[in-house]
XYZ file of C-alpha atoms in Angstrom:
304
model
C 37.935 56.000 -13.028
C 39.197 52.684 -11.847
C 38.366 51.237 -15.098
C 40.717 53.387 -16.915
C 43.524 51.932 -14.681
C 41.896 48.615 -14.086
C 41.954 48.639 -18.052
C 45.797 49.775 -18.201
C 47.548 48.526 -15.380
C 45.520 45.209 -14.939
C 47.745 42.617 -17.063
C 45.177 40.135 -16.913
C 42.994 42.781 -18.797
C 45.544 44.433 -21.348
C 47.525 41.790 -22.660
C 44.011 40.279 -23.197
C 42.661 41.190 -27.203
C 39.835 39.454 -28.286
C 38.518 40.581 -24.367
C 39.577 43.770 -24.952
C 37.874 44.450 -28.904
C 34.319 43.194 -26.559
C 34.314 45.818 -24.437
C 35.571 48.510 -27.256
C 32.497 47.600 -29.236
C 29.911 46.943 -26.380
C 30.765 50.683 -25.444
C 30.264 52.558 -28.917
C 27.102 49.717 -29.730
C 25.013 51.499 -27.197
C 26.745 55.446 -27.997
C 25.151 54.462 -31.581
C 21.744 54.123 -29.436
C 22.532 57.200 -26.644
C 23.304 59.305 -30.041
C 20.506 58.222 -31.868
C 18.375 59.341 -28.547
C 19.294 62.328 -28.132
C 19.496 64.088 -31.743
C 16.697 65.956 -31.387
C 18.170 68.123 -28.451
C 22.159 67.739 -29.086
C 22.939 68.479 -33.001
C 25.559 66.053 -34.207
C 28.431 68.478 -34.175
C 27.662 69.370 -30.697
C 27.654 65.814 -29.316
C 30.897 64.639 -31.507
C 32.583 68.001 -29.898
C 31.057 67.925 -26.139
C 31.975 64.543 -26.387
C 36.204 64.652 -27.506
C 36.643 68.198 -25.503
C 34.944 65.930 -22.241
C 37.357 62.758 -22.547
C 40.258 65.242 -23.349
C 39.359 67.572 -19.160
C 38.908 63.540 -17.894
C 42.045 61.474 -18.963
C 44.857 64.657 -18.457
C 43.920 63.802 -14.862
C 45.873 60.582 -16.253
C 48.050 61.383 -18.969
C 49.543 64.558 -18.579
C 53.052 63.331 -16.692
C 53.422 60.727 -19.761
C 52.745 63.438 -22.302
C 55.791 65.496 -20.602
C 57.575 62.265 -20.755
C 56.399 61.503 -24.199
C 56.943 65.332 -25.535
C 59.812 65.437 -27.775
C 58.831 62.482 -29.798
C 54.910 63.943 -29.793
C 56.757 66.173 -31.141
C 58.830 64.370 -34.253
C 55.021 62.365 -34.403
C 52.531 65.456 -35.022
C 51.739 64.972 -38.941
C 50.987 61.021 -38.480
C 49.308 61.796 -34.665
C 47.162 64.562 -36.392
C 46.558 62.150 -39.454
C 44.819 59.894 -36.387
C 42.743 62.777 -34.817
C 41.454 63.855 -37.500
C 40.388 60.201 -38.908
C 39.668 58.363 -36.321
C 38.123 61.248 -33.880
C 37.037 64.428 -36.055
C 35.780 63.015 -38.917
C 34.121 59.279 -37.937
C 31.999 60.968 -35.420
C 31.024 63.641 -36.538
C 30.138 61.834 -39.561
C 28.013 59.118 -37.451
C 26.143 60.872 -36.131
C 24.671 63.322 -38.960
C 23.978 60.644 -40.777
C 22.162 59.084 -38.472
C 19.908 62.280 -39.014
C 18.927 61.558 -42.076
C 19.060 57.897 -42.387
C 16.896 55.008 -40.833
C 18.940 52.189 -38.671
C 18.849 49.421 -41.438
C 20.408 51.664 -43.545
C 23.414 53.085 -41.286
C 23.986 49.253 -39.966
C 24.502 47.920 -43.345
C 27.158 50.718 -43.962
C 29.369 49.646 -40.661
C 29.126 46.184 -41.071
C 31.681 47.110 -44.334
C 34.305 48.512 -42.061
C 36.349 45.156 -41.100
C 35.804 44.564 -45.433
C 37.673 48.362 -45.658
C 39.791 47.624 -42.848
C 41.522 44.026 -44.999
C 41.712 45.809 -48.337
C 43.239 49.000 -47.277
C 45.641 47.003 -44.868
C 46.225 44.518 -48.637
C 46.563 47.858 -50.526
C 49.098 50.841 -47.930
C 50.552 47.983 -46.092
C 50.308 44.335 -48.526
C 49.851 42.537 -45.079
C 48.413 38.976 -46.630
C 44.943 37.277 -45.521
C 44.761 33.951 -45.017
C 41.690 31.513 -46.078
C 40.777 30.362 -43.015
C 40.602 34.536 -42.580
C 38.843 35.373 -45.340
C 36.562 32.963 -44.527
C 35.009 34.075 -41.230
C 35.230 37.317 -42.407
C 32.008 36.472 -45.342
C 30.984 34.038 -42.457
C 31.165 37.051 -39.467
C 29.139 39.564 -42.563
C 26.768 37.069 -43.643
C 25.930 37.048 -39.428
C 25.611 40.772 -39.286
C 23.391 41.437 -42.385
C 20.899 38.089 -40.878
C 20.300 40.081 -37.665
C 20.420 43.714 -39.086
C 17.686 42.608 -42.307
C 15.569 40.177 -39.594
C 16.354 37.404 -41.949
C 14.548 38.856 -44.979
C 16.912 40.002 -47.820
C 13.837 40.763 -49.663
C 14.386 43.947 -47.498
C 17.539 44.910 -49.200
C 15.845 45.244 -52.490
C 13.782 48.122 -51.385
C 16.339 50.233 -49.487
C 17.225 53.830 -50.568
C 20.931 55.827 -50.785
C 20.424 59.007 -49.322
C 23.177 61.544 -47.983
C 22.756 59.692 -44.484
C 24.020 57.010 -46.142
C 26.977 58.583 -47.602
C 28.213 59.999 -44.586
C 28.031 57.196 -42.637
C 29.667 55.679 -45.379
C 32.553 58.453 -45.328
C 32.901 58.124 -41.648
C 33.150 53.805 -42.083
C 36.114 54.443 -44.129
C 37.388 57.057 -42.348
C 37.229 54.840 -39.783
C 38.937 51.656 -41.260
C 42.219 54.217 -42.528
C 42.900 55.331 -39.118
C 42.616 51.677 -37.846
C 45.050 49.950 -40.438
C 46.863 53.286 -40.073
C 47.067 52.561 -36.069
C 50.686 50.630 -36.711
C 52.693 54.218 -37.522
C 51.570 55.760 -33.911
C 54.714 56.300 -32.204
C 56.466 54.812 -29.320
C 54.320 57.015 -26.436
C 52.841 55.683 -24.070
C 48.613 55.133 -24.293
C 47.458 57.758 -22.506
C 49.600 60.495 -24.168
C 48.934 59.029 -28.076
C 44.486 59.190 -26.830
C 45.248 62.670 -25.076
C 47.000 64.367 -28.195
C 44.485 62.776 -30.707
C 41.543 63.601 -28.338
C 42.276 67.000 -27.698
C 43.439 68.227 -31.359
C 40.243 66.335 -32.029
C 38.592 68.761 -30.578
C 40.233 71.838 -31.406
C 39.227 70.666 -35.168
C 35.511 70.106 -34.249
C 35.147 73.405 -32.419
C 35.204 75.591 -35.438
C 32.247 73.264 -36.569
C 30.568 72.860 -32.766
C 30.332 77.229 -33.051
C 29.007 77.790 -36.377
C 27.035 75.102 -35.548
C 25.564 76.777 -32.404
C 25.581 80.231 -34.106
C 24.064 79.559 -37.072
C 20.342 77.897 -35.468
C 21.416 74.543 -34.062
C 22.106 74.932 -30.470
C 22.334 72.059 -27.709
C 19.693 71.909 -25.714
C 21.491 70.439 -21.909
C 18.745 69.166 -19.837
C 19.036 65.702 -16.775
C 19.397 62.683 -19.943
C 21.486 64.799 -22.589
C 23.913 65.412 -20.104
C 23.863 62.268 -19.086
C 24.174 61.044 -22.796
C 27.235 63.316 -22.556
C 28.661 62.445 -19.653
C 27.982 58.513 -20.972
C 29.975 59.322 -24.858
C 32.559 60.600 -22.046
C 33.820 58.248 -21.046
C 32.750 55.190 -22.017
C 32.682 55.252 -25.968
C 35.761 57.330 -26.183
C 38.191 57.178 -23.393
C 36.934 53.180 -22.099
C 36.597 52.171 -25.813
C 39.743 53.337 -27.266
C 42.144 52.293 -25.270
C 40.850 48.950 -25.477
C 40.606 49.598 -29.312
C 44.000 51.184 -29.806
C 45.455 48.139 -27.121
C 43.766 45.340 -29.194
C 45.288 46.723 -32.158
C 48.057 47.266 -31.045
C 47.536 43.062 -30.109
C 45.647 41.106 -33.206
C 46.545 43.572 -35.823
C 44.214 45.391 -37.413
C 42.313 42.883 -39.782
C 41.355 40.977 -36.538
C 40.312 43.073 -34.415
C 38.163 44.889 -37.200
C 36.163 41.556 -37.325
C 34.965 42.777 -33.650
C 33.001 44.859 -34.902
C 30.872 42.282 -36.605
C 29.876 42.069 -32.960
C 27.604 45.581 -32.915
C 24.484 44.351 -34.020
C 24.840 41.711 -31.785
C 24.658 43.668 -28.704
C 22.177 46.293 -30.552
C 19.461 43.017 -30.667
C 20.505 41.874 -26.498
C 20.210 45.774 -25.449
C 16.831 45.615 -27.936
C 15.517 42.878 -26.437
C 16.713 42.874 -22.501
C 15.695 47.273 -22.717
C 12.882 47.537 -25.431
C 10.868 44.371 -25.078
C 11.522 42.088 -28.426
C 11.605 39.179 -29.098
C 14.663 36.667 -29.396
C 14.216 35.729 -32.815
C 15.280 32.626 -35.040
C 16.951 35.200 -36.891
C 18.867 36.092 -33.404
C 20.265 33.061 -32.498
C 21.254 32.216 -36.713
C 23.358 35.850 -36.880
C 24.918 35.872 -33.341
C 26.209 31.934 -34.381
C 27.940 33.234 -37.455
C 29.084 35.882 -35.961
C 30.649 34.004 -32.921
C 31.691 30.978 -35.959
C 33.306 33.280 -37.941
C 35.207 35.418 -35.226
C 36.495 32.152 -34.036
C 37.741 30.803 -37.227
C 39.602 33.725 -38.142
C 41.246 34.760 -34.902
C 42.098 30.619 -34.327
C 46.834 31.592 -35.064
C 47.073 27.814 -37.088
C 45.475 25.915 -39.636
């Protein structure tokens, strides 16, 4: 758990939003690969429940002292904390894991590529947050890069896609997490560890009845060495580490800029496929990575 301490207390890292956001997105990218890999042995609600229940237990060792200090403000802010736990913890991951069992990977990535756009739209609708022309251009360029990688440079693939229940679930998950990202500005002024602990525990409790229903209606999880390692991974890295990094990144950079880094998911996914699955590095990888990088650089520039 040294990584948690480094992120929280190393000012060189904790005050660098773009580095934190890169960490968050990298671990989330691996999360989708892990979730897809164990889908036959660990059903979606079970994976989501044990992810957050385990993360709650682990983070409690770091967070309890802060929770005690923040308790009065936590009680006053219970409504927004419950809302953020519902949309960012319980709903998003459960819907995404379920959708991944019902749709093909390309559809899932295309749906997820809409999240930065949804964040910008919600920021404007809910808080009238203006978007500058260079930010809009950066979003469009990065979206083009993400789609280039996802469809492997062949836009004709888009015409053969069809919408199914899995796509609807993943799109709902995207809307849910976009809402979480935008509403983070309303989080109470409590310690980051207090915040993740309270939302993780709340999300776990929301998932508990659904997990019991899934288990006793014929889909119990099958735990073995591989699935246990997968669950431990999702407890720590895409949960504790990524959420600490992403929440701090949004705090420093704002939801609109933070959302842009989600376009790096297909970049990391492609790199991991090349390294671990033996796939070839193709022109569309280079083109997509170049477009995404250019779009993020453009949208995150302070003065234009």
